[in-house]
XYZ file of N, CA and C in Angstrom:
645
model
N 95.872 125.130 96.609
C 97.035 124.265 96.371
C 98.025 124.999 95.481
N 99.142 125.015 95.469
C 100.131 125.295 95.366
C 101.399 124.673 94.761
N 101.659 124.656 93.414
C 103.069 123.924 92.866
C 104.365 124.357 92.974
N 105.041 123.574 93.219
C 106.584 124.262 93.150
C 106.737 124.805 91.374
N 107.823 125.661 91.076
C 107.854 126.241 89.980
C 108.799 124.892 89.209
N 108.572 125.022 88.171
C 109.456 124.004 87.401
C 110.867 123.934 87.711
N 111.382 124.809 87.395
C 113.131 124.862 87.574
C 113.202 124.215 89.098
N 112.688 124.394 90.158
C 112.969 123.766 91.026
C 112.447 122.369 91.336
N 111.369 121.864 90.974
C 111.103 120.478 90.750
C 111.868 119.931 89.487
N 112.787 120.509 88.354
C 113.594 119.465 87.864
C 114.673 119.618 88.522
N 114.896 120.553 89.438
C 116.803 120.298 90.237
C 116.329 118.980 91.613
N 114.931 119.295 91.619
C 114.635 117.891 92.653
C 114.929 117.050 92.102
N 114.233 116.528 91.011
C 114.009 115.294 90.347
C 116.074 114.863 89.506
N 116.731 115.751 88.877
C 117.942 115.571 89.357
C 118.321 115.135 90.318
N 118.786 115.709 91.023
C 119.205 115.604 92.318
C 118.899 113.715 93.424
N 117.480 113.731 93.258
C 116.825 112.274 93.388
C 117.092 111.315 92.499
N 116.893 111.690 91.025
C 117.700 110.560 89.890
C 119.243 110.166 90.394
N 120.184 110.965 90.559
C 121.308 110.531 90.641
C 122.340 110.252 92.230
N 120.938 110.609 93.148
C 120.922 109.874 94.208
C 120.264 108.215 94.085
N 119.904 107.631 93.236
C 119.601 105.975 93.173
C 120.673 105.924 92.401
N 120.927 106.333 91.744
C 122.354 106.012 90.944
C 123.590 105.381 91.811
N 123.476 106.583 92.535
C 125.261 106.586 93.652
C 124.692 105.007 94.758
N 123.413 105.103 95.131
C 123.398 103.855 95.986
C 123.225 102.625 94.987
N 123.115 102.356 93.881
C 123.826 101.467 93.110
C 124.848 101.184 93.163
N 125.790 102.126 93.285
C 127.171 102.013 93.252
C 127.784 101.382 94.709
N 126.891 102.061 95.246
C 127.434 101.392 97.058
C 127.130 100.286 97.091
N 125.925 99.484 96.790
C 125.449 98.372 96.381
C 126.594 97.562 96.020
N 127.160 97.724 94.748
C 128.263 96.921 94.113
C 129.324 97.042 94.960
N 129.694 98.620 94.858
C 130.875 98.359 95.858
C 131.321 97.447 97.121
N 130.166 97.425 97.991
C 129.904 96.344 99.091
C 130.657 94.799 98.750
N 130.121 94.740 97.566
C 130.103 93.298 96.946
C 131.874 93.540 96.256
N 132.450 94.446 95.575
C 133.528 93.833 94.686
C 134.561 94.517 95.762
N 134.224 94.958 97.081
C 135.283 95.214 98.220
C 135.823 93.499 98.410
N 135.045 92.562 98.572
C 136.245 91.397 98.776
C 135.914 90.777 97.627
N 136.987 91.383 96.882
C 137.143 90.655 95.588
C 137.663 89.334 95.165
N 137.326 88.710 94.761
C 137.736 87.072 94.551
C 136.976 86.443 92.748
N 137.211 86.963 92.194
C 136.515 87.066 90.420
C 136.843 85.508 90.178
N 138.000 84.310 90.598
C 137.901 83.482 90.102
C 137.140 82.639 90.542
N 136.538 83.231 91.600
C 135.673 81.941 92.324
C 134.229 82.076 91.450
N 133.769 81.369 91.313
C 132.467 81.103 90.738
C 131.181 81.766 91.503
N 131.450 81.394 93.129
C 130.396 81.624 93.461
C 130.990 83.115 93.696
N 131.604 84.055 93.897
C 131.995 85.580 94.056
C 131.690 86.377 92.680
N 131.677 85.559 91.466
C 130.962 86.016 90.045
C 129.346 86.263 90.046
N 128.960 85.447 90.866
C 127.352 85.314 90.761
C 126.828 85.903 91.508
N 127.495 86.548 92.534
C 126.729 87.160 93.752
C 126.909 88.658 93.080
N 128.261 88.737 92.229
C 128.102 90.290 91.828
C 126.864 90.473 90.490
N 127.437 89.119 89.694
C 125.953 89.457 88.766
C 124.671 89.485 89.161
N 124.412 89.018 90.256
C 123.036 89.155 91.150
C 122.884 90.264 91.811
N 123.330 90.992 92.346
C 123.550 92.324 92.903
C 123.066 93.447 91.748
N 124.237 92.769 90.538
C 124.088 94.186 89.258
C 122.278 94.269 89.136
N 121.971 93.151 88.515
C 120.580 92.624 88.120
C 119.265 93.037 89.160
N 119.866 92.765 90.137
C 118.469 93.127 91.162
C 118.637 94.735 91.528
N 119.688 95.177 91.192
C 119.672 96.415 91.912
C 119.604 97.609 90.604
N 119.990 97.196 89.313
C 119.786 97.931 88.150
C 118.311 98.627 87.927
N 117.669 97.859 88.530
C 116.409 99.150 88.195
C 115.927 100.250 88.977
N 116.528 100.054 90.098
C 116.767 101.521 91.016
C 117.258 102.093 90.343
N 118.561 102.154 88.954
C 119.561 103.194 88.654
C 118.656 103.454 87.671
N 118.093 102.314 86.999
C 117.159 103.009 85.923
C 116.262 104.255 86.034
N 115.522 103.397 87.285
C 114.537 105.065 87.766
C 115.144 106.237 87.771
N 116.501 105.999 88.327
C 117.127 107.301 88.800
C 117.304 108.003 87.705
N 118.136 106.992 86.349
C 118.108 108.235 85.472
C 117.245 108.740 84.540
N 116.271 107.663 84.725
C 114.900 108.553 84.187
C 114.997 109.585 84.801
N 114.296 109.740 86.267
C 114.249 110.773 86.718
C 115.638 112.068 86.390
N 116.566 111.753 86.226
C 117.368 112.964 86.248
C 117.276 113.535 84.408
N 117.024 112.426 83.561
C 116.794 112.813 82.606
C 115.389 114.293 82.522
N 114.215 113.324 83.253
C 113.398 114.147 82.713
C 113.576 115.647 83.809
N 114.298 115.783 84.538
C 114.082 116.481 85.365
C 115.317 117.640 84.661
N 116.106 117.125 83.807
C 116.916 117.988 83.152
C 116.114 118.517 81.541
N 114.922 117.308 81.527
C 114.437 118.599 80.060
C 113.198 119.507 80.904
N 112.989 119.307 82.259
C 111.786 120.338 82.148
C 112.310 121.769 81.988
N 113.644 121.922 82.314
C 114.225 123.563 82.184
C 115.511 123.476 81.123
N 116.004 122.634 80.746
C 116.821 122.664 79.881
C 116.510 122.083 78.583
N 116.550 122.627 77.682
C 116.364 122.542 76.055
C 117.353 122.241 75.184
N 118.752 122.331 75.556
C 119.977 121.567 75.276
C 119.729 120.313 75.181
N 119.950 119.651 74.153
C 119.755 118.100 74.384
C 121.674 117.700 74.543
N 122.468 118.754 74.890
C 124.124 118.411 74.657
C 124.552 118.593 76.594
N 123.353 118.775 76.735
C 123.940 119.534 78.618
C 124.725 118.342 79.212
N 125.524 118.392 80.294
C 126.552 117.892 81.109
C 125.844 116.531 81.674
N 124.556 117.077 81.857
C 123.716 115.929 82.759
C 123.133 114.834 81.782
N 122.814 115.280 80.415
C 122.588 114.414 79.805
C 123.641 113.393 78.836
N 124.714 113.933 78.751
C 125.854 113.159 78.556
C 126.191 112.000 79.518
N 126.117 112.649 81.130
C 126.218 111.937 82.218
C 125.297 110.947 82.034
N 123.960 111.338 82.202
C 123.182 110.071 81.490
C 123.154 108.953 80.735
N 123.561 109.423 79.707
C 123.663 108.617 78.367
C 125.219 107.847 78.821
N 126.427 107.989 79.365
C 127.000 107.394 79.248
C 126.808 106.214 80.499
N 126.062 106.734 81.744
C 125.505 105.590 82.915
C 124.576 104.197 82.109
N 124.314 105.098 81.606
C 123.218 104.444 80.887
C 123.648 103.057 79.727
N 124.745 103.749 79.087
C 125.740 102.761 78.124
C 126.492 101.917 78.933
N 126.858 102.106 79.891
C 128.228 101.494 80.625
C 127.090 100.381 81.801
N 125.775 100.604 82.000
C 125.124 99.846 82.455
C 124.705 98.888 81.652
N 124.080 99.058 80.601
C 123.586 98.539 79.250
C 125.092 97.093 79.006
N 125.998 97.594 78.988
C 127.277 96.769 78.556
C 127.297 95.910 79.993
N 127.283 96.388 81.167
C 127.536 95.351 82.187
C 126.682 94.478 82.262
N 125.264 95.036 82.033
C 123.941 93.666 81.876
C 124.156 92.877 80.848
N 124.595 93.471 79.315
C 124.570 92.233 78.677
C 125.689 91.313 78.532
N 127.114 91.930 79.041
C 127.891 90.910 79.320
C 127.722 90.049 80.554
N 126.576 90.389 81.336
C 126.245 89.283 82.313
C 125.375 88.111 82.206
N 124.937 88.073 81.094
C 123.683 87.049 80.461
C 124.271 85.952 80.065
N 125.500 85.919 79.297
C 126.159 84.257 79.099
C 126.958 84.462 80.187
N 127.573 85.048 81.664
C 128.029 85.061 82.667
C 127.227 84.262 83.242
N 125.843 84.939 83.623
C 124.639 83.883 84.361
C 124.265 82.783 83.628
N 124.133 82.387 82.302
C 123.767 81.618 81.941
C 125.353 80.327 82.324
N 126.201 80.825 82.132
C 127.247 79.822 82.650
C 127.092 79.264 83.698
N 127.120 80.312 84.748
C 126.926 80.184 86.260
C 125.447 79.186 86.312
N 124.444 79.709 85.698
C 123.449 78.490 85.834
C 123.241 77.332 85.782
N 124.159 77.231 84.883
C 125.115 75.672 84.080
C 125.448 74.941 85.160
N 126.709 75.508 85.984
C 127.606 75.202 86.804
C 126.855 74.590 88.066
N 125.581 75.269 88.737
C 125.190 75.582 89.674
C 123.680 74.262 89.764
N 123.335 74.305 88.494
C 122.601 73.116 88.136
C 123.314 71.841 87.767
N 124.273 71.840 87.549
C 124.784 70.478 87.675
C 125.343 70.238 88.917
N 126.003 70.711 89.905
C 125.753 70.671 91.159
C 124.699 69.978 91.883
N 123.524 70.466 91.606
C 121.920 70.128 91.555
C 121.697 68.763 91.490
N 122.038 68.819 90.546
C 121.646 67.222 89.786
C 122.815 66.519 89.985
N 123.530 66.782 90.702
C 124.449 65.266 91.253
C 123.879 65.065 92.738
N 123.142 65.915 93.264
C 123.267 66.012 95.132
C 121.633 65.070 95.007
N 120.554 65.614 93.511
C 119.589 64.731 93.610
C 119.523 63.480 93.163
N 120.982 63.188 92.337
C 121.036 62.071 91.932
C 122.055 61.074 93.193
N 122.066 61.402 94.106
C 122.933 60.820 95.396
C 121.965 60.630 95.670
N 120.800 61.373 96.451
C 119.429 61.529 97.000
C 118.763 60.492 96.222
N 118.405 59.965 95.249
C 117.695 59.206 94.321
C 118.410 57.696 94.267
N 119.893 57.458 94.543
C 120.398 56.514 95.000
C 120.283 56.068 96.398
N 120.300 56.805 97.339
C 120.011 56.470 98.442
C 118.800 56.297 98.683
N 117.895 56.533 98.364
C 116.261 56.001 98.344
C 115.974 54.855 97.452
N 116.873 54.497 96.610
C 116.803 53.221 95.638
C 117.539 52.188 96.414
N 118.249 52.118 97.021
C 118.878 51.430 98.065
C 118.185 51.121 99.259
N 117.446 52.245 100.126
C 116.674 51.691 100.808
C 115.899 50.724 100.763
N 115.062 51.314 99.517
C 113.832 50.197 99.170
C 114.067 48.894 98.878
N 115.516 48.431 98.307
C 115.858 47.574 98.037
C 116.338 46.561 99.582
N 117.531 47.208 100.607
C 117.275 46.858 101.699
C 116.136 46.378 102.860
N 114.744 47.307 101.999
C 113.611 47.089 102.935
C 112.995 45.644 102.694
N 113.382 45.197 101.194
C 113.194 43.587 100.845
C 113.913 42.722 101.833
N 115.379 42.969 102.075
C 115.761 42.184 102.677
C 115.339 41.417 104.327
N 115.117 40.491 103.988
C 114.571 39.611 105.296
C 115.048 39.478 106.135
N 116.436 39.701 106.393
C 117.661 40.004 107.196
C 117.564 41.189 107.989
N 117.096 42.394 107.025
C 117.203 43.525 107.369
C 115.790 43.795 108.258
N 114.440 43.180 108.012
C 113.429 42.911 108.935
C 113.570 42.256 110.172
N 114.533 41.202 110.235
C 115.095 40.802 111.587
C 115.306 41.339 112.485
N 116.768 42.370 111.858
C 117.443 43.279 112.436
C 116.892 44.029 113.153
N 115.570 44.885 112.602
C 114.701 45.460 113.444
C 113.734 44.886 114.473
N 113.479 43.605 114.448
C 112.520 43.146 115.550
C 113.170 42.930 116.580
N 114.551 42.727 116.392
C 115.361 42.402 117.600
C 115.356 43.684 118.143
N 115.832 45.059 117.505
C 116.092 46.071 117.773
C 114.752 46.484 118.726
N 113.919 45.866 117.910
C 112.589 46.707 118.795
C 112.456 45.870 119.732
N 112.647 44.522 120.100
C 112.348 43.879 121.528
C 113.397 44.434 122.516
N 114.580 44.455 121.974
C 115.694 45.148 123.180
C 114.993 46.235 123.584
N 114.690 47.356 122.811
C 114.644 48.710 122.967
C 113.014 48.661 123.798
N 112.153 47.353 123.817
C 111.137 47.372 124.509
C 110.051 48.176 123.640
N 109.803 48.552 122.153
C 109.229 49.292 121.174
C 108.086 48.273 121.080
N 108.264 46.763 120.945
C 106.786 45.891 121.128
C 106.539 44.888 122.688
N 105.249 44.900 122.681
C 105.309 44.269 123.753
C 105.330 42.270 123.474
N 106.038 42.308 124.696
C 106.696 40.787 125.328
C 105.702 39.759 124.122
N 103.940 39.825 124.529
C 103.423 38.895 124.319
C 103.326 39.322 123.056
N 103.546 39.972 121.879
C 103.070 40.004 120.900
C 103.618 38.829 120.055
N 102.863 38.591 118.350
C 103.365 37.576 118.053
C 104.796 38.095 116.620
N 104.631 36.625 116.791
C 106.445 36.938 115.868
C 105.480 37.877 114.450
N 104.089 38.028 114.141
C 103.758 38.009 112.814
C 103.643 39.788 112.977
N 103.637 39.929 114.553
C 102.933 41.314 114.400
C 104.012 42.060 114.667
N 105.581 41.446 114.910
C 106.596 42.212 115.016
C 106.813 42.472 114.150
N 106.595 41.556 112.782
C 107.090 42.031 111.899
C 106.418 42.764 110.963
N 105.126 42.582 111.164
C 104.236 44.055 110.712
C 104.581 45.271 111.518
N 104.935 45.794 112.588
C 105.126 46.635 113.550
C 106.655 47.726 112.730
N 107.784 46.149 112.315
C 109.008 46.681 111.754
C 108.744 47.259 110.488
N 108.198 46.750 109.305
C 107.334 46.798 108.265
C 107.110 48.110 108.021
N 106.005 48.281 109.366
C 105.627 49.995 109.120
C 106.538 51.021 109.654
N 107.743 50.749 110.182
C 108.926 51.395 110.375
C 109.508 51.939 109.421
N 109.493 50.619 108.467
C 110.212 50.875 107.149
C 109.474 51.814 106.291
N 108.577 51.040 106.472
C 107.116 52.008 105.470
C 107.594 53.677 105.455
N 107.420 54.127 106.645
C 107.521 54.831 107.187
C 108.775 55.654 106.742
N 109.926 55.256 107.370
C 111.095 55.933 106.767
C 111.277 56.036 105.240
N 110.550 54.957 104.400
C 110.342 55.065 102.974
C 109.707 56.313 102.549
N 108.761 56.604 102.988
C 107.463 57.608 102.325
C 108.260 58.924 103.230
N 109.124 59.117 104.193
C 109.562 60.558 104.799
C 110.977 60.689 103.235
N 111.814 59.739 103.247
C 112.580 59.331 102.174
C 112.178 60.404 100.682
N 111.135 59.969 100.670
C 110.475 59.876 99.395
C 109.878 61.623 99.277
N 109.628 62.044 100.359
C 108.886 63.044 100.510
C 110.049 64.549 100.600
N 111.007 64.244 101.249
C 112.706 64.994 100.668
C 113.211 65.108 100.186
N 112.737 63.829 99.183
C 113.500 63.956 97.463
C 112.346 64.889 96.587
N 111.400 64.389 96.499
C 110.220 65.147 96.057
C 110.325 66.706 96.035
N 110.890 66.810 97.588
C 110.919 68.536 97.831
C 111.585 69.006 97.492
N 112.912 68.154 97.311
C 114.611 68.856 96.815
C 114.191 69.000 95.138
N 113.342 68.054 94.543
C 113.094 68.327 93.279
C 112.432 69.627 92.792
N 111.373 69.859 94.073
C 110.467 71.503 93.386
C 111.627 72.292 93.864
N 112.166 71.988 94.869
C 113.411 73.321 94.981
C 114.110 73.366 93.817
N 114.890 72.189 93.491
C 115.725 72.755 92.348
C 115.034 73.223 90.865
N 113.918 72.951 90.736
C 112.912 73.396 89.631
C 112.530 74.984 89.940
N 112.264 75.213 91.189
C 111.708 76.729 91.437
C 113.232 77.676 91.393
N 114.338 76.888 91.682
C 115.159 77.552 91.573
C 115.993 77.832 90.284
N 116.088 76.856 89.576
C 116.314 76.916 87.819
C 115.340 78.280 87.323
N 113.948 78.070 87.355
C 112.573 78.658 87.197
C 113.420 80.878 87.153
N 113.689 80.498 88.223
C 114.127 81.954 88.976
C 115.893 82.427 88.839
N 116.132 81.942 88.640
C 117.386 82.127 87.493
C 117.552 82.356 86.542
N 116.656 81.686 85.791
C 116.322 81.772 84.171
C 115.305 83.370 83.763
N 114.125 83.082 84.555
C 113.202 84.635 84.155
C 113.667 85.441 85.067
N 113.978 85.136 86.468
C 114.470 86.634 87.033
C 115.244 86.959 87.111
N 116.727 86.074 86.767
C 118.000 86.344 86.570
C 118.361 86.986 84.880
N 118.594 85.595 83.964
C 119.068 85.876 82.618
C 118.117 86.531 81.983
N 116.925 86.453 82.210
C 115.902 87.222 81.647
C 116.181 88.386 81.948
N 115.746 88.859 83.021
C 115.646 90.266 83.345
C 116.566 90.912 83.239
N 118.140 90.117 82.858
C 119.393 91.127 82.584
C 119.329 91.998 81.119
N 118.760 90.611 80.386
C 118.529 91.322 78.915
C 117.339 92.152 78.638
N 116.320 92.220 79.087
C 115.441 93.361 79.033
C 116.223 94.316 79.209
N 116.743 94.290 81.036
C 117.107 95.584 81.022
C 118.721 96.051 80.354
N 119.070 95.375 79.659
C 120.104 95.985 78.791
C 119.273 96.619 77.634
N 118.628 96.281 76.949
C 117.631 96.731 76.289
C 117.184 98.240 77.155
N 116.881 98.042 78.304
C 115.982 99.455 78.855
C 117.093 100.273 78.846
N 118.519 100.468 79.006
C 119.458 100.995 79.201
C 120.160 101.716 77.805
N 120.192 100.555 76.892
C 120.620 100.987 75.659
C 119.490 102.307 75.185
N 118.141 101.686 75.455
C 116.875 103.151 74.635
C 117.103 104.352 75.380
N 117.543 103.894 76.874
C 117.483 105.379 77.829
C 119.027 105.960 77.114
N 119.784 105.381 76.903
C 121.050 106.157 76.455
C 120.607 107.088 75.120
N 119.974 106.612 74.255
C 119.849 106.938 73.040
C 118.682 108.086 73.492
N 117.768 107.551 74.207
C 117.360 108.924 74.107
C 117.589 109.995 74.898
N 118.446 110.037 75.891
C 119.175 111.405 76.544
C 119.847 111.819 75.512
N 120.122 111.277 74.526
C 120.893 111.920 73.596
C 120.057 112.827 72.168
N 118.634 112.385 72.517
C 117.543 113.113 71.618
C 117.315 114.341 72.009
């Protein structure tokens, strides 16, 4: 077996560091080509982009870091300046995105909670309609037209028959609100640790990598 010599496995490992870098950049670029900054939702898709795609650039400049000390002993070289300042100017975009997302989370959850609080009225209404004795009528007629019970049945079992209609549309009711609730919980959940969270770590990972290309 056989190693490549150093100098040429750190111009690899260069070379590969600041290739994840540049497709970061294409990344964003994609996104701030149709630019629209006052819209709310065109803010969040770029802070989501920065966030999910920032730790590809991280790797990268690890890698170009370390791939510039295996042959270079300069801690002042071109590449590590380059570093250290990707590194700062990333560091600053993550943490000015943390009360960005945390706004946007704001915004986006109260949204939330008006569409489940419509949802939570309209199922409080049902149930209340399903009392009405009027509204049990309504359906036995519906179901003798429509031929849903048969001729000889009695008036007691139509209206057990309608009953479990209601039943029925109650508990499907009930079972969509339920779900819209773990959605908007799993989705708060994942905003919070994998969004605002993970911006500030990695401003943190960005700020130490700057400081130390500069060691």
């Amino acid at each position: 077996m056989t190693f490549a010599p150093t100098g040429r496995l750190g111009y690899l490992l260069r070379w590969l560091g600041l290739t994840l870098v540049v497709l970061l950049g294409l990344q964003l670029a994609a996104v701030v080509s149709a630019w629209s900054w006052q819209e709310e939702a065109f803010r969040q898709m770029v802070i989501e982009r920065l966030i999910t795609q920032s730790p590809m650039a991280l790797v990268g400049l690890l890698l170009a870091l370390f791939g510039s000390r295996l042959d270079q002993t300069d801690p002042r070289t071109p590449l590590r300046w380059l570093v250290a300042a990707l590194a700062a100017l990333l560091a600053i975009g993550l943490a000015v995105s943390v009360p960005m997302a945390i706004s946007g989370d704001g915004v986006l959850t109260a949204k939330t909670e008006q569409t489940l609080t419509a949802q939570r009225s309209q199922l409080e209404m049902a149930k209340q309609q399903s009392q009405n004795p009027q509204v049990l009528e309504q359906l036995v007629r519906q179901a003798e037209q429509s031929g849903q019970v048969p001729p000889q049945a009695t008036q007691e079992q139509k209206q057990q028959a309608a009953r479990g209609f209601i039943d029925r549309q109650l508990q499907q009711m009930e079972q969509q609100f339920q779900e819209a609730e773990r959605a908007q919980g799993l989705a708060v959940n994942q905003r919070r640790f994998a969004g605002t969270g993970s911006a500030a770590v990695q401003a943190v990972a960005f700020t130490l990598l700057a400081l130390a290309a500069l060691l």
